[in-house]
PDB file of C-alpha atoms in Angstrom:
ATOM      1  CA  MET A   3     176.786 111.054-156.679  1.00 50.00           C
ATOM      2  CA  THR A   4     177.508 113.163-152.957  1.00 65.00           C
ATOM      3  CA  GLU A   5     175.620 113.232-150.275  1.00 75.00           C
ATOM      4  CA  PRO A   6     174.592 117.180-149.274  1.00 88.00           C
ATOM      5  CA  LEU A   7     177.140 117.823-146.717  1.00 94.00           C
ATOM      6  CA  PRO A   8     176.402 117.945-143.200  1.00 96.00           C
ATOM      7  CA  GLU A   9     174.682 121.265-141.777  1.00 96.00           C
ATOM      8  CA  PHE A  10     177.802 122.774-139.137  1.00 97.00           C
ATOM      9  CA  PRO A  11     176.603 126.235-137.238  1.00 97.00           C
ATOM     10  CA  TYR A  12     180.018 127.140-136.431  1.00 97.00           C
ATOM     11  CA  HIS A  13     181.602 126.776-139.469  1.00 98.00           C
ATOM     12  CA  PRO A  14     178.796 126.781-142.286  1.00 97.00           C
ATOM     13  CA  ASP A  15     180.769 126.441-145.516  1.00 97.00           C
ATOM     14  CA  PRO A  16     183.653 124.193-144.430  1.00 97.00           C
ATOM     15  CA  VAL A  17     183.844 123.708-148.681  1.00 96.00           C
ATOM     16  CA  ALA A  18     184.997 127.648-148.798  1.00 96.00           C
ATOM     17  CA  THR A  19     187.061 127.929-145.714  1.00 96.00           C
ATOM     18  CA  GLY A  20     189.381 124.075-147.580  1.00 95.00           C
ATOM     19  CA  ALA A  21     188.671 122.388-144.191  1.00 96.00           C
ATOM     20  CA  VAL A  22     186.705 119.657-146.981  1.00 97.00           C
ATOM     21  CA  VAL A  23     187.645 118.513-149.811  1.00 96.00           C
ATOM     22  CA  PRO A  24     186.200 116.991-152.971  1.00 95.00           C
ATOM     23  CA  SER A  25     187.371 113.701-152.916  1.00 95.00           C
ATOM     24  CA  HIS A  26     186.699 109.746-153.070  1.00 94.00           C
ATOM     25  CA  ALA A  27     188.848 108.431-149.966  1.00 95.00           C
ATOM     26  CA  GLU A  28     187.017 105.971-147.682  1.00 96.00           C
ATOM     27  CA  CYS A  29     186.709 107.392-144.472  1.00 97.00           C
ATOM     28  CA  SER A  30     188.272 105.717-142.265  1.00 97.00           C
ATOM     29  CA  CYS A  31     185.729 105.745-139.615  1.00 97.00           C
ATOM     30  CA  CYS A  32     182.443 104.732-141.843  1.00 96.00           C
ATOM     31  CA  GLY A  33     185.132 102.873-143.808  1.00 96.00           C
ATOM     32  CA  ARG A  34     182.261 104.965-146.913  1.00 95.00           C
ATOM     33  CA  ALA A  35     183.494 107.011-149.578  1.00 94.00           C
ATOM     34  CA  ARG A  36     181.036 109.560-149.373  1.00 93.00           C
ATOM     35  CA  GLY A  37     182.135 112.472-152.477  1.00 94.00           C
ATOM     36  CA  TYR A  38     184.504 114.985-149.411  1.00 96.00           C
ATOM     37  CA  ILE A  39     187.120 114.028-146.907  1.00 97.00           C
ATOM     38  CA  TYR A  40     187.968 117.015-144.224  1.00 97.00           C
ATOM     39  CA  ALA A  41     191.704 118.059-144.495  1.00 96.00           C
ATOM     40  CA  GLY A  42     191.924 120.077-141.917  1.00 93.00           C
ATOM     41  CA  PRO A  43     194.156 119.763-138.070  1.00 93.00           C
ATOM     42  CA  VAL A  44     192.685 115.934-136.197  1.00 94.00           C
ATOM     43  CA  TYR A  45     194.375 115.852-132.665  1.00 93.00           C
ATOM     44  CA  ALA A  46     194.885 112.148-131.735  1.00 94.00           C
ATOM     45  CA  ALA A  47     197.496 109.156-131.090  1.00 92.00           C
ATOM     46  CA  GLU A  48     196.662 108.343-135.087  1.00 92.00           C
ATOM     47  CA  ASN A  49     196.867 110.801-138.356  1.00 92.00           C
ATOM     48  CA  LEU A  50     193.925 111.275-139.121  1.00 94.00           C
ATOM     49  CA  ARG A  51     194.379 114.386-141.657  1.00 90.00           C
ATOM     50  CA  ASP A  52     192.795 113.006-144.702  1.00 94.00           C
ATOM     51  CA  ARG A  53     190.976 110.177-143.097  1.00 96.00           C
ATOM     52  CA  LEU A  54     187.468 111.339-142.278  1.00 97.00           C
ATOM     53  CA  CYS A  55     184.899 111.939-143.624  1.00 97.00           C
ATOM     54  CA  PRO A  56     182.842 115.569-142.760  1.00 97.00           C
ATOM     55  CA  TRP A  57     179.244 113.100-141.521  1.00 98.00           C
ATOM     56  CA  CYS A  58     181.578 110.857-139.247  1.00 98.00           C
ATOM     57  CA  ILE A  59     183.057 114.092-137.325  1.00 98.00           C
ATOM     58  CA  ALA A  60     179.531 115.817-137.251  1.00 98.00           C
ATOM     59  CA  ASP A  61     177.610 113.201-135.753  1.00 97.00           C
ATOM     60  CA  GLY A  62     180.863 112.904-133.080  1.00 97.00           C
ATOM     61  CA  SER A  63     181.546 109.237-133.977  1.00 98.00           C
ATOM     62  CA  ALA A  64     185.392 110.442-134.922  1.00 97.00           C
ATOM     63  CA  ALA A  65     185.923 112.348-132.022  1.00 97.00           C
ATOM     64  CA  GLU A  66     184.653 109.245-130.354  1.00 97.00           C
ATOM     65  CA  ARG A  67     186.673 106.038-131.977  1.00 97.00           C
ATOM     66  CA  PHE A  68     190.014 107.836-132.603  1.00 97.00           C
ATOM     67  CA  ASP A  69     189.311 110.004-129.986  1.00 96.00           C
ATOM     68  CA  ALA A  70     189.839 113.245-131.526  1.00 96.00           C
ATOM     69  CA  GLN A  71     189.755 117.184-131.755  1.00 94.00           C
ATOM     70  CA  PHE A  72     189.593 119.722-134.895  1.00 94.00           C
ATOM     71  CA  THR A  73     189.741 122.759-132.364  1.00 91.00           C
ATOM     72  CA  ASP A  74     191.307 124.079-129.801  1.00 82.00           C
ATOM     73  CA  VAL A  75     188.735 126.341-127.315  1.00 73.00           C
ATOM     74  CA  ILE A  76     190.382 129.279-124.924  1.00 67.00           C
ATOM     75  CA  ASP A  77     188.011 130.745-123.233  1.00 69.00           C
ATOM     76  CA  ASP A  78     185.038 129.279-121.457  1.00 80.00           C
ATOM     77  CA  VAL A  79     182.297 127.726-122.616  1.00 85.00           C
ATOM     78  CA  PRO A  80     179.220 125.931-121.484  1.00 88.00           C
ATOM     79  CA  LEU A  81     180.563 122.352-121.718  1.00 89.00           C
ATOM     80  CA  ASP A  82     178.045 121.048-124.357  1.00 91.00           C
ATOM     81  CA  ARG A  83     178.531 123.899-126.664  1.00 92.00           C
ATOM     82  CA  LEU A  84     182.703 122.781-126.035  1.00 91.00           C
ATOM     83  CA  PHE A  85     181.912 119.376-127.387  1.00 93.00           C
ATOM     84  CA  ALA A  86     180.135 120.881-130.297  1.00 94.00           C
ATOM     85  CA  ILE A  87     183.188 122.429-131.752  1.00 94.00           C
ATOM     86  CA  THR A  88     186.139 120.731-130.629  1.00 94.00           C
ATOM     87  CA  GLN A  89     184.178 117.138-131.381  1.00 95.00           C
ATOM     88  CA  ARG A  90     181.381 117.796-133.694  1.00 97.00           C
ATOM     89  CA  THR A  91     182.696 120.372-135.569  1.00 97.00           C
ATOM     90  CA  PRO A  92     186.151 121.014-138.498  1.00 97.00           C
ATOM     91  CA  GLY A  93     189.506 122.611-137.472  1.00 94.00           C
ATOM     92  CA  PHE A  94     190.499 124.864-139.635  1.00 92.00           C
ATOM     93  CA  SER A  95     194.801 125.316-140.640  1.00 85.00           C
ATOM     94  CA  GLY A  96     195.993 127.837-139.108  1.00 78.00           C
ATOM     95  CA  TRP A  97     200.300 128.948-139.282  1.00 75.00           C
ATOM     96  CA  GLN A  98     200.740 128.332-135.680  1.00 74.00           C
ATOM     97  CA  GLN A  99     197.821 126.309-133.451  1.00 74.00           C
ATOM     98  CA  GLU A 100     194.391 127.188-133.765  1.00 81.00           C
ATOM     99  CA  HIS A 101     192.190 128.407-131.823  1.00 85.00           C
ATOM    100  CA  TRP A 102     187.720 128.959-131.763  1.00 91.00           C
ATOM    101  CA  LEU A 103     187.123 132.571-130.731  1.00 92.00           C
ATOM    102  CA  ILE A 104     184.152 132.714-128.571  1.00 92.00           C
ATOM    103  CA  HIS A 105     181.498 135.543-128.082  1.00 93.00           C
ATOM    104  CA  CYS A 106     178.319 136.253-125.994  1.00 93.00           C
ATOM    105  CA  GLY A 107     178.570 132.811-123.593  1.00 91.00           C
ATOM    106  CA  ASP A 108     179.149 130.899-127.185  1.00 93.00           C
ATOM    107  CA  GLY A 109     181.400 130.011-130.455  1.00 93.00           C
ATOM    108  CA  ALA A 110     181.878 132.181-133.007  1.00 95.00           C
ATOM    109  CA  ALA A 111     180.943 131.345-136.011  1.00 97.00           C
ATOM    110  CA  PHE A 112     184.351 130.097-138.237  1.00 97.00           C
ATOM    111  CA  LEU A 113     184.283 132.629-141.866  1.00 97.00           C
ATOM    112  CA  GLY A 114     187.481 131.637-143.324  1.00 95.00           C
ATOM    113  CA  SER A 115     190.939 133.194-143.452  1.00 94.00           C
ATOM    114  CA  ALA A 116     190.949 136.238-144.846  1.00 94.00           C
ATOM    115  CA  GLY A 117     193.864 139.570-145.460  1.00 93.00           C
ATOM    116  CA  ALA A 118     193.349 142.986-145.049  1.00 93.00           C
ATOM    117  CA  ALA A 119     191.328 143.605-148.269  1.00 93.00           C
ATOM    118  CA  ASP A 120     188.623 141.425-146.639  1.00 93.00           C
ATOM    119  CA  LEU A 121     188.103 143.007-142.905  1.00 93.00           C
ATOM    120  CA  THR A 122     187.387 145.842-145.007  1.00 91.00           C
ATOM    121  CA  ASP A 123     183.684 145.721-144.784  1.00 92.00           C
ATOM    122  CA  TYR A 124     184.286 143.947-140.792  1.00 95.00           C
ATOM    123  CA  PRO A 125     185.260 147.267-138.560  1.00 93.00           C
ATOM    124  CA  GLU A 126     184.099 145.243-135.261  1.00 94.00           C
ATOM    125  CA  ALA A 127     186.983 142.534-136.438  1.00 94.00           C
ATOM    126  CA  TRP A 128     189.262 144.913-137.478  1.00 91.00           C
ATOM    127  CA  ALA A 129     189.061 146.384-133.097  1.00 90.00           C
ATOM    128  CA  SER A 130     189.187 142.315-132.427  1.00 90.00           C
ATOM    129  CA  LEU A 131     193.037 142.267-133.986  1.00 90.00           C
ATOM    130  CA  ARG A 132     193.861 145.867-133.115  1.00 87.00           C
ATOM    131  CA  GLN A 133     193.124 144.611-129.266  1.00 86.00           C
ATOM    132  CA  GLU A 134     194.725 141.597-129.467  1.00 83.00           C
ATOM    133  CA  LEU A 135     198.086 143.506-130.601  1.00 81.00           C
ATOM    134  CA  GLY A 136     197.047 146.127-128.146  1.00 73.00           C
ATOM    135  CA  HIS A 137     197.984 143.312-125.827  1.00 70.00           C
ATOM    136  CA  GLY A 138     201.777 142.951-126.897  1.00 67.00           C
ATOM    137  CA  PRO A 139     204.825 144.418-126.974  1.00 74.00           C
ATOM    138  CA  TRP A 140     204.207 146.798-130.177  1.00 74.00           C
ATOM    139  CA  SER A 141     203.801 149.973-130.668  1.00 80.00           C
ATOM    140  CA  SER A 142     199.982 151.644-131.709  1.00 80.00           C
ATOM    141  CA  SER A 143     202.400 151.921-136.064  1.00 85.00           C
ATOM    142  CA  GLN A 144     204.815 148.578-136.251  1.00 83.00           C
ATOM    143  CA  ALA A 145     200.427 146.735-134.989  1.00 82.00           C
ATOM    144  CA  GLU A 146     199.460 148.803-137.760  1.00 85.00           C
ATOM    145  CA  GLN A 147     201.790 147.934-140.452  1.00 89.00           C
ATOM    146  CA  TYR A 148     201.094 144.008-138.836  1.00 87.00           C
ATOM    147  CA  LEU A 149     197.495 144.347-139.991  1.00 88.00           C
ATOM    148  CA  LYS A 150     198.339 145.908-143.013  1.00 91.00           C
ATOM    149  CA  ALA A 151     199.749 142.928-144.030  1.00 90.00           C
ATOM    150  CA  LEU A 152     197.066 140.478-143.377  1.00 90.00           C
ATOM    151  CA  SER A 153     196.993 138.186-146.410  1.00 89.00           C
ATOM    152  CA  LYS A 154     194.778 135.421-146.857  1.00 91.00           C
ATOM    153  CA  ASN A 155     196.847 132.727-148.812  1.00 87.00           C
ATOM    154  CA  GLY A 156     200.261 134.375-147.659  1.00 86.00           C
ATOM    155  CA  GLN A 157     201.380 135.349-143.454  1.00 86.00           C
ATOM    156  CA  PRO A 158     200.743 137.060-141.651  1.00 90.00           C
ATOM    157  CA  THR A 159     196.510 135.471-141.803  1.00 92.00           C
ATOM    158  CA  ALA A 160     193.281 136.647-140.133  1.00 93.00           C
ATOM    159  CA  TYR A 161     191.113 134.482-138.778  1.00 94.00           C
ATOM    160  CA  LEU A 162     187.221 135.815-139.431  1.00 97.00           C
ATOM    161  CA  PHE A 163     183.975 134.313-137.675  1.00 97.00           C
ATOM    162  CA  GLN A 164     181.329 135.408-136.806  1.00 97.00           C
ATOM    163  CA  CYS A 165     179.161 135.582-133.556  1.00 97.00           C
ATOM    164  CA  ARG A 166     176.086 132.841-133.762  1.00 97.00           C
ATOM    165  CA  VAL A 167     174.475 135.309-130.572  1.00 96.00           C
ATOM    166  CA  CYS A 168     174.006 139.147-131.565  1.00 97.00           C
ATOM    167  CA  GLY A 169     176.072 138.957-134.709  1.00 97.00           C
ATOM    168  CA  SER A 170     179.706 140.647-134.635  1.00 96.00           C
ATOM    169  CA  HIS A 171     182.084 140.176-136.699  1.00 97.00           C
ATOM    170  CA  LEU A 172     185.651 139.648-135.292  1.00 95.00           C
ATOM    171  CA  ALA A 173     188.853 137.885-135.767  1.00 94.00           C
ATOM    172  CA  TYR A 174     192.523 137.288-135.130  1.00 91.00           C
ATOM    173  CA  ALA A 175     195.727 136.754-136.978  1.00 90.00           C
ATOM    174  CA  ASN A 176     199.431 134.339-136.714  1.00 87.00           C
ATOM    175  CA  ALA A 177     201.973 133.591-138.406  1.00 78.00           C
ATOM    176  CA  THR A 178     205.238 131.629-138.478  1.00 67.00           C
TER     177      THR A 178
END
């Protein structure tokens, strides 16, 4: 029997996104087998992938014990939120260095990987992707081809977020 998973305001369903998976493995932090293990990236001196439970991530003990972080934050955000996102929230795996999106002065909630078909109901996410691509060397037709090629399980992939303040959806994309 597994314990109920802790709540993660910045990653509301880590099982659906694949960041947390059912497992009988013991956590390297607390030594307990609780029925789930974190399968996402861990930035620490020690290799901790598939070795930490969600409870030790949620309470910050994994970050403290192993000087670990679970994601990167690019934009400015208050320190308490920065620590909540980087040290107390399961990250996600991407093709390149993942980063957490910030909106309305707070971290957005990660909803998962998305392909073009998954984004049809999120026009503001499309707009954020177009804005991101508009800063690069691509023509608008090249950018549109890239967006149409987005794949949830292949590449390029979009990463869908929702602002915790205003509810807007936003995304960024990458590939190898």
